[in-house]
Amino acid sequence: MTPAELSRTVLHAVRRAVDEGELSVTVPERAVIAPPGPGGCGDYATSIALQLARAAGRPPLDVAEILRARLLGEQRFTDVVVTGPGFLNLSLRGTASAGLVEEILRRGWRYGHATTGFSGTVVRLRCPAEVRAVVVADAVARVLRSQGDFVRVECEGRPAPQWESVLGADLATRRSRTADRDVTTRGPRIADQDVTVRPVPAPGDPLPLGRDAGRWALLHPAAHDRPRIPGDHLVQRESNPLFRVRYAHARTRALLRNAADLGFHPEPGPVSEAEALVAALGDHPRVLAATATHHTPDRLARHLVTVADAAMPLLPAVLPLGEEKPSAAHRARLALAEAAGTVLAGGLSLLGIDAPDHL
């Protein structure tokens, strides 16, 4: 089950409470679904009770209990727990994780992308002619386009040719007749959003790092943090977040090859002790949307590290050992591993970074 589906389920509980006279509120358009915070539990959590409390004229804990009673009736949940000031923590049945894996494998690298085509939003993205600003603008444009926005990128000055040839920054404005002109007025269309990207400049030249490590060095730190150049971005060890992300992806690809040699293939199903990974994968669409909204590719980079770190404990149990025969559990774990690799590859692609099958 995806966060979007969970949001609809929570809103259905709110609507039932309103219809039955227990809450007097306007049903919001969406409920924010995220992994549980400190003190939370389960697979996902929502703050919908805190959001509705003031309008309902009730304490958040009362609202949470009203919604909890209705959510417990949903077969997709094994438990719903209220924690803190009124957070609802949702524990999913195993079949819910299988549905999430099926969706990821069906959509591939486009999992989390907009499904409705052009969003109707035109963004003019500007940046100074500085290497980090240019690479960040390029990554932001990629993520915005994944959410259906039309993006024009303008550089205030002439970017160095190597920023495109080595680092892969593409600042060419992409034109669309539909997006460039308002079909009702036949005049030029004005951008709905005018955004300037101006991160802390790079303290050194990232070109010697090459495309992948150079882009990661510039994108992984938050915009207000100074990137480390050259740092340890080329070192293949656990202290290097880029290595962990690419290594986890390469491991998932190797497992698929090894499983094929053993004669079995991935089949989504319930997987025990993988709650952190399932939550991180389910959170991917929200992270992409937040990255696009706030123009923060570092948010996506950190999320990929979270997915990679959550995937690694699963991988040793994917293949049967010794004389053990492949079982439904092995096939389900293989499918979950493939889903993790798919999210990692898709996320790296949006950052303009390669995800090799062999490392």
mmCIF file of C-alpha atoms in Angstrom:
data_model
loop_
_atom_site.group_PDB
_atom_site.id
_atom_site.type_symbol
_atom_site.label_atom_id
_atom_site.label_comp_id
_atom_site.label_asym_id
_atom_site.label_seq_id
_atom_site.Cartn_x
_atom_site.Cartn_y
_atom_site.Cartn_z
ATOM 1 C CA MET A 1 0.000 0.000 0.000
ATOM 2 C CA THR A 2 1.342 3.403 -0.968
ATOM 3 C CA PRO A 3 1.179 6.593 1.148
ATOM 4 C CA ALA A 4 -1.378 7.978 -1.316
ATOM 5 C CA GLU A 5 -3.639 4.963 -0.721
ATOM 6 C CA LEU A 6 -3.150 5.288 3.039
ATOM 7 C CA SER A 7 -4.075 8.967 2.804
ATOM 8 C CA ARG A 8 -7.349 8.058 1.095
ATOM 9 C CA THR A 9 -8.060 5.420 3.767
ATOM 10 C CA VAL A 10 -7.471 7.910 6.592
ATOM 11 C CA LEU A 11 -9.654 10.525 4.898
ATOM 12 C CA HIS A 12 -12.391 7.912 4.502
ATOM 13 C CA ALA A 13 -12.273 7.405 8.287
ATOM 14 C CA VAL A 14 -12.569 11.175 8.778
ATOM 15 C CA ARG A 15 -15.530 11.314 6.402
ATOM 16 C CA ARG A 16 -17.273 8.493 8.257
ATOM 17 C CA ALA A 17 -16.759 10.275 11.586
ATOM 18 C CA VAL A 18 -18.245 13.439 10.100
ATOM 19 C CA ASP A 19 -21.210 11.603 8.582
ATOM 20 C CA GLU A 20 -21.901 9.882 11.905
ATOM 21 C CA GLY A 21 -21.822 13.186 13.789
ATOM 22 C CA GLU A 22 -18.730 12.519 15.916
ATOM 23 C CA LEU A 23 -16.638 15.215 14.218
ATOM 24 C CA SER A 24 -17.752 18.553 12.821
ATOM 25 C CA VAL A 25 -14.973 19.450 10.390
ATOM 26 C CA THR A 26 -14.344 19.936 6.700
ATOM 27 C CA VAL A 27 -12.661 16.814 5.332
ATOM 28 C CA PRO A 28 -9.208 17.919 4.075
ATOM 29 C CA GLU A 29 -7.950 17.114 0.600
ATOM 30 C CA ARG A 30 -5.206 14.849 1.891
ATOM 31 C CA ALA A 31 -3.695 13.379 5.029
ATOM 32 C CA VAL A 32 0.077 13.542 5.392
ATOM 33 C CA ILE A 33 1.519 10.029 5.701
ATOM 34 C CA ALA A 34 5.131 9.542 6.780
ATOM 35 C CA PRO A 35 7.343 7.031 8.612
ATOM 36 C CA PRO A 36 6.823 7.130 12.386
ATOM 37 C CA GLY A 37 8.871 9.719 14.244
ATOM 38 C CA PRO A 38 10.655 9.327 17.604
ATOM 39 C CA GLY A 39 8.390 7.494 20.033
ATOM 40 C CA GLY A 40 6.225 6.189 17.191
ATOM 41 C CA CYS A 41 5.678 2.632 16.028
ATOM 42 C CA GLY A 42 4.322 0.631 13.110
ATOM 43 C CA ASP A 43 4.895 1.210 9.403
ATOM 44 C CA TYR A 44 3.468 4.704 8.919
ATOM 45 C CA ALA A 45 2.116 7.594 10.972
ATOM 46 C CA THR A 46 -0.199 10.528 10.356
ATOM 47 C CA SER A 47 -0.811 13.798 12.212
ATOM 48 C CA ILE A 48 -4.360 14.172 10.870
ATOM 49 C CA ALA A 49 -5.840 14.321 14.396
ATOM 50 C CA LEU A 50 -3.643 17.297 15.308
ATOM 51 C CA GLN A 51 -4.569 18.925 12.004
ATOM 52 C CA LEU A 52 -8.322 18.615 12.694
ATOM 53 C CA ALA A 53 -8.387 19.256 16.451
ATOM 54 C CA ARG A 54 -8.867 23.027 16.394
ATOM 55 C CA ALA A 55 -11.646 22.951 13.793
ATOM 56 C CA ALA A 56 -13.335 20.081 15.669
ATOM 57 C CA GLY A 57 -13.131 21.892 19.004
ATOM 58 C CA ARG A 58 -11.747 18.713 20.567
ATOM 59 C CA PRO A 59 -8.361 17.742 22.032
ATOM 60 C CA PRO A 60 -6.124 16.003 19.468
ATOM 61 C CA LEU A 61 -6.110 12.793 21.527
ATOM 62 C CA ASP A 62 -9.925 12.650 21.407
ATOM 63 C CA VAL A 63 -9.899 13.121 17.618
ATOM 64 C CA ALA A 64 -7.216 10.463 17.305
ATOM 65 C CA GLU A 65 -9.268 7.931 19.288
ATOM 66 C CA ILE A 66 -12.357 8.631 17.170
ATOM 67 C CA LEU A 67 -10.368 7.959 13.988
ATOM 68 C CA ARG A 68 -8.540 4.996 15.494
ATOM 69 C CA ALA A 69 -11.832 3.189 16.147
ATOM 70 C CA ARG A 70 -12.703 3.440 12.466
ATOM 71 C CA LEU A 71 -9.246 2.600 11.139
ATOM 72 C CA LEU A 72 -9.119 -0.579 13.239
ATOM 73 C CA GLY A 73 -11.993 -1.876 11.158
ATOM 74 C CA GLU A 74 -9.838 -1.759 8.018
ATOM 75 C CA GLN A 75 -8.552 -5.220 7.158
ATOM 76 C CA ARG A 76 -5.325 -3.764 5.803
ATOM 77 C CA PHE A 77 -4.174 -2.750 9.315
ATOM 78 C CA THR A 78 -2.966 -5.125 12.012
ATOM 79 C CA ASP A 79 -2.910 -2.335 14.606
ATOM 80 C CA VAL A 80 -3.464 1.402 15.009
ATOM 81 C CA VAL A 81 -1.740 3.046 17.976
ATOM 82 C CA VAL A 82 -2.058 6.610 19.272
ATOM 83 C CA THR A 83 1.215 8.113 20.509
ATOM 84 C CA GLY A 84 2.419 11.512 21.699
ATOM 85 C CA PRO A 85 -0.048 14.391 21.420
ATOM 86 C CA GLY A 86 -2.236 12.493 18.932
ATOM 87 C CA PHE A 87 -0.230 10.796 16.201
ATOM 88 C CA LEU A 88 -1.893 7.763 14.625
ATOM 89 C CA ASN A 89 0.621 4.967 13.979
ATOM 90 C CA LEU A 90 -0.454 2.412 11.375
ATOM 91 C CA SER A 91 0.808 -1.177 11.171
ATOM 92 C CA LEU A 92 0.114 -2.837 7.822
ATOM 93 C CA ARG A 93 -0.606 -6.451 7.039
ATOM 94 C CA GLY A 94 1.990 -8.289 4.977
ATOM 95 C CA THR A 95 -0.183 -8.114 1.878
ATOM 96 C CA ALA A 96 0.100 -4.328 1.993
ATOM 97 C CA SER A 97 3.866 -4.491 1.495
ATOM 98 C CA ALA A 98 3.298 -6.920 -1.386
ATOM 99 C CA GLY A 99 1.017 -4.364 -3.056
ATOM 100 C CA LEU A 100 3.660 -1.678 -2.684
ATOM 101 C CA VAL A 101 6.319 -3.923 -4.233
ATOM 102 C CA GLU A 102 3.979 -4.776 -7.115
ATOM 103 C CA GLU A 103 3.426 -1.086 -7.824
ATOM 104 C CA ILE A 104 7.155 -0.292 -7.755
ATOM 105 C CA LEU A 105 7.994 -3.160 -10.096
ATOM 106 C CA ARG A 106 5.148 -2.194 -12.425
ATOM 107 C CA ARG A 107 6.160 1.460 -12.655
ATOM 108 C CA GLY A 108 9.920 0.902 -12.574
ATOM 109 C CA TRP A 109 12.108 3.982 -12.387
ATOM 110 C CA ARG A 110 8.975 6.133 -12.777
ATOM 111 C CA TYR A 111 7.595 5.067 -9.395
ATOM 112 C CA GLY A 112 6.802 8.309 -7.586
ATOM 113 C CA HIS A 113 6.548 10.329 -10.808
ATOM 114 C CA ALA A 114 3.388 12.151 -11.825
ATOM 115 C CA THR A 115 0.895 9.907 -13.587
ATOM 116 C CA THR A 116 -1.265 12.627 -15.157
ATOM 117 C CA GLY A 117 1.202 14.176 -17.623
ATOM 118 C CA PHE A 118 1.623 17.966 -17.601
ATOM 119 C CA SER A 119 0.754 19.332 -14.156
ATOM 120 C CA GLY A 120 -0.226 22.744 -15.514
ATOM 121 C CA THR A 121 2.670 24.441 -13.699
ATOM 122 C CA VAL A 122 5.405 26.311 -15.582
ATOM 123 C CA VAL A 123 8.585 26.987 -13.601
ATOM 124 C CA ARG A 124 11.336 29.414 -14.583
ATOM 125 C CA LEU A 125 14.465 28.241 -12.771
ATOM 126 C CA ARG A 126 17.407 30.631 -12.538
ATOM 127 C CA CYS A 127 20.918 30.141 -11.233
ATOM 128 C CA PRO A 128 24.250 32.004 -11.217
ATOM 129 C CA ALA A 129 27.102 30.785 -13.429
ATOM 130 C CA GLU A 130 28.737 28.811 -10.598
ATOM 131 C CA VAL A 131 29.351 25.079 -10.809
ATOM 132 C CA ARG A 132 27.342 23.992 -7.782
ATOM 133 C CA ALA A 133 24.411 26.267 -8.603
ATOM 134 C CA VAL A 134 24.336 24.936 -12.166
ATOM 135 C CA VAL A 135 24.355 21.269 -11.062
ATOM 136 C CA VAL A 136 21.724 21.886 -8.364
ATOM 137 C CA ALA A 137 19.505 23.703 -10.890
ATOM 138 C CA ASP A 138 19.885 20.780 -13.292
ATOM 139 C CA ALA A 139 18.868 18.263 -10.599
ATOM 140 C CA VAL A 140 15.932 20.403 -9.444
ATOM 141 C CA ALA A 141 14.725 20.664 -13.043
ATOM 142 C CA ARG A 142 14.875 16.871 -13.420
ATOM 143 C CA VAL A 143 12.776 16.327 -10.283
ATOM 144 C CA LEU A 144 10.268 19.051 -11.211
ATOM 145 C CA ARG A 145 9.773 17.425 -14.604
ATOM 146 C CA SER A 146 9.205 14.081 -12.902
ATOM 147 C CA GLN A 147 6.266 15.716 -11.131
ATOM 148 C CA GLY A 148 4.780 16.922 -14.391
ATOM 149 C CA ASP A 149 6.011 20.532 -14.345
ATOM 150 C CA PHE A 150 7.314 22.348 -17.416
ATOM 151 C CA VAL A 151 10.696 23.879 -16.569
ATOM 152 C CA ARG A 152 12.765 26.585 -18.212
ATOM 153 C CA VAL A 153 16.325 26.940 -16.874
ATOM 154 C CA GLU A 154 18.230 30.203 -17.209
ATOM 155 C CA CYS A 155 21.852 30.727 -16.187
ATOM 156 C CA GLU A 156 22.941 34.248 -15.211
ATOM 157 C CA GLY A 157 26.154 34.161 -17.197
ATOM 158 C CA ARG A 158 27.940 31.653 -19.400
ATOM 159 C CA PRO A 159 28.461 28.242 -17.770
ATOM 160 C CA ALA A 160 31.766 26.463 -18.413
ATOM 161 C CA PRO A 161 31.448 23.821 -21.169
ATOM 162 C CA GLN A 162 32.944 21.178 -18.844
ATOM 163 C CA TRP A 163 29.966 21.498 -16.491
ATOM 164 C CA GLU A 164 27.911 19.908 -19.251
ATOM 165 C CA SER A 165 30.502 17.606 -20.843
ATOM 166 C CA VAL A 166 31.898 16.261 -17.538
ATOM 167 C CA LEU A 167 29.151 16.826 -14.956
ATOM 168 C CA GLY A 168 26.195 16.356 -17.282
ATOM 169 C CA ALA A 169 24.447 19.624 -16.415
ATOM 170 C CA ASP A 170 21.854 20.327 -19.099
ATOM 171 C CA LEU A 171 20.706 23.941 -18.970
ATOM 172 C CA ALA A 172 19.136 23.989 -22.405
ATOM 173 C CA THR A 173 15.636 25.416 -22.190
ATOM 174 C CA ARG A 174 13.092 22.810 -23.265
ATOM 175 C CA ARG A 175 10.305 24.410 -25.220
ATOM 176 C CA SER A 176 6.784 23.131 -25.729
ATOM 177 C CA ARG A 177 4.247 24.859 -27.908
ATOM 178 C CA THR A 178 1.484 23.998 -25.453
ATOM 179 C CA ALA A 179 3.411 25.174 -22.410
ATOM 180 C CA ASP A 180 4.924 28.264 -24.047
ATOM 181 C CA ARG A 181 1.627 29.747 -25.189
ATOM 182 C CA ASP A 182 -1.687 30.118 -23.452
ATOM 183 C CA VAL A 183 -4.187 28.349 -25.683
ATOM 184 C CA THR A 184 -6.953 30.792 -24.799
ATOM 185 C CA THR A 185 -5.115 34.102 -25.289
ATOM 186 C CA ARG A 186 -2.621 32.875 -27.925
ATOM 187 C CA GLY A 187 -0.045 35.000 -26.141
ATOM 188 C CA PRO A 188 3.203 34.074 -24.369
ATOM 189 C CA ARG A 189 2.633 32.132 -21.172
ATOM 190 C CA ILE A 190 4.131 33.632 -17.999
ATOM 191 C CA ALA A 191 5.797 31.212 -15.582
ATOM 192 C CA ASP A 192 3.639 30.237 -12.617
ATOM 193 C CA GLN A 193 6.762 30.025 -10.440
ATOM 194 C CA ASP A 194 9.967 32.044 -10.688
ATOM 195 C CA VAL A 195 12.667 30.267 -8.656
ATOM 196 C CA THR A 196 16.308 31.222 -8.088
ATOM 197 C CA VAL A 197 18.718 28.487 -6.994
ATOM 198 C CA ARG A 198 21.734 29.903 -5.138
ATOM 199 C CA PRO A 199 23.450 27.337 -2.875
ATOM 200 C CA VAL A 200 26.700 27.931 -1.006
ATOM 201 C CA PRO A 201 29.378 27.830 -3.741
ATOM 202 C CA ALA A 202 31.723 24.871 -4.088
ATOM 203 C CA PRO A 203 35.064 25.528 -2.364
ATOM 204 C CA GLY A 204 36.999 23.692 -5.074
ATOM 205 C CA ASP A 205 36.784 22.217 -8.536
ATOM 206 C CA PRO A 206 34.617 19.042 -8.625
ATOM 207 C CA LEU A 207 35.601 18.139 -12.205
ATOM 208 C CA PRO A 208 38.461 15.774 -11.172
ATOM 209 C CA LEU A 209 35.856 13.652 -9.338
ATOM 210 C CA GLY A 210 34.049 12.857 -12.586
ATOM 211 C CA ARG A 211 30.342 13.012 -13.244
ATOM 212 C CA ASP A 212 28.857 10.732 -10.596
ATOM 213 C CA ALA A 213 31.036 11.567 -7.604
ATOM 214 C CA GLY A 214 31.227 15.228 -8.623
ATOM 215 C CA ARG A 215 27.445 15.585 -8.792
ATOM 216 C CA TRP A 216 26.961 13.727 -5.506
ATOM 217 C CA ALA A 217 29.518 15.977 -3.786
ATOM 218 C CA LEU A 218 27.544 19.035 -4.892
ATOM 219 C CA LEU A 219 24.010 17.654 -4.347
ATOM 220 C CA HIS A 220 24.182 15.629 -1.126
ATOM 221 C CA PRO A 221 24.854 18.562 1.264
ATOM 222 C CA ALA A 222 21.996 20.956 1.977
ATOM 223 C CA ALA A 223 22.114 24.211 0.018
ATOM 224 C CA HIS A 224 23.313 26.160 3.076
ATOM 225 C CA ASP A 225 26.150 23.691 3.777
ATOM 226 C CA ARG A 226 29.557 23.878 2.118
ATOM 227 C CA PRO A 227 30.310 20.749 0.062
ATOM 228 C CA ARG A 228 33.488 18.768 0.666
ATOM 229 C CA ILE A 229 35.698 18.829 -2.421
ATOM 230 C CA PRO A 230 37.198 16.348 -3.083
ATOM 231 C CA GLY A 231 36.181 14.591 0.146
ATOM 232 C CA ASP A 232 35.944 10.775 0.143
ATOM 233 C CA HIS A 233 33.403 10.517 -2.659
ATOM 234 C CA LEU A 234 35.585 8.140 -4.703
ATOM 235 C CA VAL A 235 36.424 5.823 -1.789
ATOM 236 C CA GLN A 236 34.653 2.449 -1.818
ATOM 237 C CA ARG A 237 33.853 2.014 1.852
ATOM 238 C CA GLU A 238 30.859 2.370 4.153
ATOM 239 C CA SER A 239 31.796 5.878 5.257
ATOM 240 C CA ASN A 240 30.993 7.071 1.715
ATOM 241 C CA PRO A 241 27.193 7.483 1.335
ATOM 242 C CA LEU A 242 27.375 7.407 -2.477
ATOM 243 C CA PHE A 243 29.193 4.076 -2.349
ATOM 244 C CA ARG A 244 26.556 2.646 0.023
ATOM 245 C CA VAL A 245 23.729 3.658 -2.317
ATOM 246 C CA ARG A 246 25.372 2.315 -5.471
ATOM 247 C CA TYR A 247 26.625 -0.823 -3.717
ATOM 248 C CA ALA A 248 23.128 -1.633 -2.412
ATOM 249 C CA HIS A 249 21.755 -1.227 -5.946
ATOM 250 C CA ALA A 250 24.482 -3.423 -7.443
ATOM 251 C CA ARG A 251 23.800 -6.086 -4.785
ATOM 252 C CA THR A 252 20.110 -6.212 -5.721
ATOM 253 C CA ARG A 253 21.030 -6.688 -9.384
ATOM 254 C CA ALA A 254 23.494 -9.456 -8.493
ATOM 255 C CA LEU A 255 20.831 -11.233 -6.428
ATOM 256 C CA LEU A 256 18.453 -11.200 -9.393
ATOM 257 C CA ARG A 257 21.145 -12.764 -11.597
ATOM 258 C CA ASN A 258 22.006 -15.366 -8.967
ATOM 259 C CA ALA A 259 18.346 -16.228 -8.382
ATOM 260 C CA ALA A 260 17.814 -16.717 -12.117
ATOM 261 C CA ASP A 261 20.760 -19.120 -12.140
ATOM 262 C CA LEU A 262 19.033 -21.053 -9.326
ATOM 263 C CA GLY A 263 15.803 -21.146 -11.307
ATOM 264 C CA PHE A 264 13.548 -18.824 -9.310
ATOM 265 C CA HIS A 265 12.247 -15.312 -9.829
ATOM 266 C CA PRO A 266 10.782 -12.501 -7.709
ATOM 267 C CA GLU A 267 7.160 -12.757 -6.590
ATOM 268 C CA PRO A 268 5.786 -10.015 -4.289
ATOM 269 C CA GLY A 269 4.543 -11.338 -0.965
ATOM 270 C CA PRO A 270 4.721 -10.657 2.781
ATOM 271 C CA VAL A 271 8.230 -10.159 4.161
ATOM 272 C CA SER A 272 8.938 -10.189 7.883
ATOM 273 C CA GLU A 273 11.404 -7.884 9.639
ATOM 274 C CA ALA A 274 11.595 -5.440 6.725
ATOM 275 C CA GLU A 275 9.395 -2.680 8.121
ATOM 276 C CA ALA A 276 12.053 0.041 7.808
ATOM 277 C CA LEU A 277 12.687 -0.766 4.153
ATOM 278 C CA VAL A 278 8.982 -0.971 3.278
ATOM 279 C CA ALA A 279 8.374 2.380 4.994
ATOM 280 C CA ALA A 280 11.272 4.004 3.131
ATOM 281 C CA LEU A 281 10.086 2.664 -0.225
ATOM 282 C CA GLY A 282 6.530 3.786 0.454
ATOM 283 C CA ASP A 283 7.818 7.236 1.372
ATOM 284 C CA HIS A 284 9.566 7.698 -1.971
ATOM 285 C CA PRO A 285 6.696 9.509 -3.777
ATOM 286 C CA ARG A 286 6.359 11.953 -0.861
ATOM 287 C CA VAL A 287 10.100 12.625 -0.899
ATOM 288 C CA LEU A 288 10.050 13.336 -4.640
ATOM 289 C CA ALA A 289 7.106 15.702 -4.210
ATOM 290 C CA ALA A 290 8.820 17.489 -1.302
ATOM 291 C CA THR A 291 12.091 17.723 -3.253
ATOM 292 C CA ALA A 292 10.215 19.344 -6.128
ATOM 293 C CA THR A 293 8.249 21.699 -3.886
ATOM 294 C CA HIS A 294 11.234 22.920 -1.877
ATOM 295 C CA HIS A 295 13.843 22.641 -4.666
ATOM 296 C CA THR A 296 16.097 20.526 -2.426
ATOM 297 C CA PRO A 297 17.844 17.639 -4.219
ATOM 298 C CA ASP A 298 19.771 16.958 -1.002
ATOM 299 C CA ARG A 299 16.473 15.674 0.422
ATOM 300 C CA LEU A 300 16.324 13.018 -2.304
ATOM 301 C CA ALA A 301 20.007 12.135 -1.864
ATOM 302 C CA ARG A 302 19.556 11.568 1.884
ATOM 303 C CA HIS A 303 16.430 9.496 1.225
ATOM 304 C CA LEU A 304 18.399 7.205 -1.095
ATOM 305 C CA VAL A 305 20.941 6.650 1.682
ATOM 306 C CA THR A 306 18.048 5.722 3.994
ATOM 307 C CA VAL A 307 16.700 3.215 1.450
ATOM 308 C CA ALA A 308 20.141 1.695 0.901
ATOM 309 C CA ASP A 309 20.848 1.349 4.621
ATOM 310 C CA ALA A 310 17.422 -0.228 5.198
ATOM 311 C CA ALA A 311 17.909 -2.659 2.300
ATOM 312 C CA MET A 312 21.290 -4.057 3.326
ATOM 313 C CA PRO A 313 20.068 -6.207 6.290
ATOM 314 C CA LEU A 314 17.531 -7.910 3.974
ATOM 315 C CA LEU A 315 19.934 -8.930 1.228
ATOM 316 C CA PRO A 316 21.833 -11.800 2.936
ATOM 317 C CA ALA A 317 18.528 -13.665 3.428
ATOM 318 C CA VAL A 318 17.320 -13.416 -0.168
ATOM 319 C CA LEU A 319 19.000 -16.530 -1.590
ATOM 320 C CA PRO A 320 18.567 -20.053 -0.165
ATOM 321 C CA LEU A 321 21.579 -21.457 1.671
ATOM 322 C CA GLY A 322 23.174 -24.866 1.220
ATOM 323 C CA GLU A 323 20.625 -27.538 0.292
ATOM 324 C CA GLU A 324 17.711 -25.218 1.015
ATOM 325 C CA LYS A 325 15.135 -24.975 -1.788
ATOM 326 C CA PRO A 326 13.773 -21.614 -2.951
ATOM 327 C CA SER A 327 10.511 -20.882 -1.147
ATOM 328 C CA ALA A 328 7.751 -18.279 -1.350
ATOM 329 C CA ALA A 329 9.625 -16.332 1.337
ATOM 330 C CA HIS A 330 12.761 -16.240 -0.831
ATOM 331 C CA ARG A 331 10.760 -15.057 -3.834
ATOM 332 C CA ALA A 332 9.063 -12.354 -1.759
ATOM 333 C CA ARG A 333 12.395 -11.134 -0.365
ATOM 334 C CA LEU A 334 13.844 -11.119 -3.880
ATOM 335 C CA ALA A 335 10.927 -8.997 -5.101
ATOM 336 C CA LEU A 336 11.409 -6.555 -2.224
ATOM 337 C CA ALA A 337 15.140 -6.362 -2.987
ATOM 338 C CA GLU A 338 14.361 -5.687 -6.654
ATOM 339 C CA ALA A 339 11.950 -2.923 -5.606
ATOM 340 C CA ALA A 340 14.655 -1.346 -3.447
ATOM 341 C CA GLY A 341 17.126 -1.447 -6.335
ATOM 342 C CA THR A 342 14.521 0.084 -8.627
ATOM 343 C CA VAL A 343 13.932 3.022 -6.274
ATOM 344 C CA LEU A 344 17.681 3.537 -5.843
ATOM 345 C CA ALA A 345 18.293 3.517 -9.601
ATOM 346 C CA GLY A 346 15.373 5.843 -10.298
ATOM 347 C CA GLY A 347 16.425 8.276 -7.594
ATOM 348 C CA LEU A 348 20.045 8.342 -8.759
ATOM 349 C CA SER A 349 18.846 8.946 -12.309
ATOM 350 C CA LEU A 350 16.937 12.043 -11.169
ATOM 351 C CA LEU A 351 20.158 13.288 -9.557
ATOM 352 C CA GLY A 352 21.964 12.669 -12.865
ATOM 353 C CA ILE A 353 24.051 9.843 -11.390
ATOM 354 C CA ASP A 354 24.591 6.396 -12.904
ATOM 355 C CA ALA A 355 23.485 3.235 -11.054
ATOM 356 C CA PRO A 356 25.801 0.466 -12.338
ATOM 357 C CA ASP A 357 24.743 -3.176 -12.152
ATOM 358 C CA HIS A 358 28.313 -4.163 -11.250
ATOM 359 C CA LEU A 359 30.471 -2.344 -8.723
#
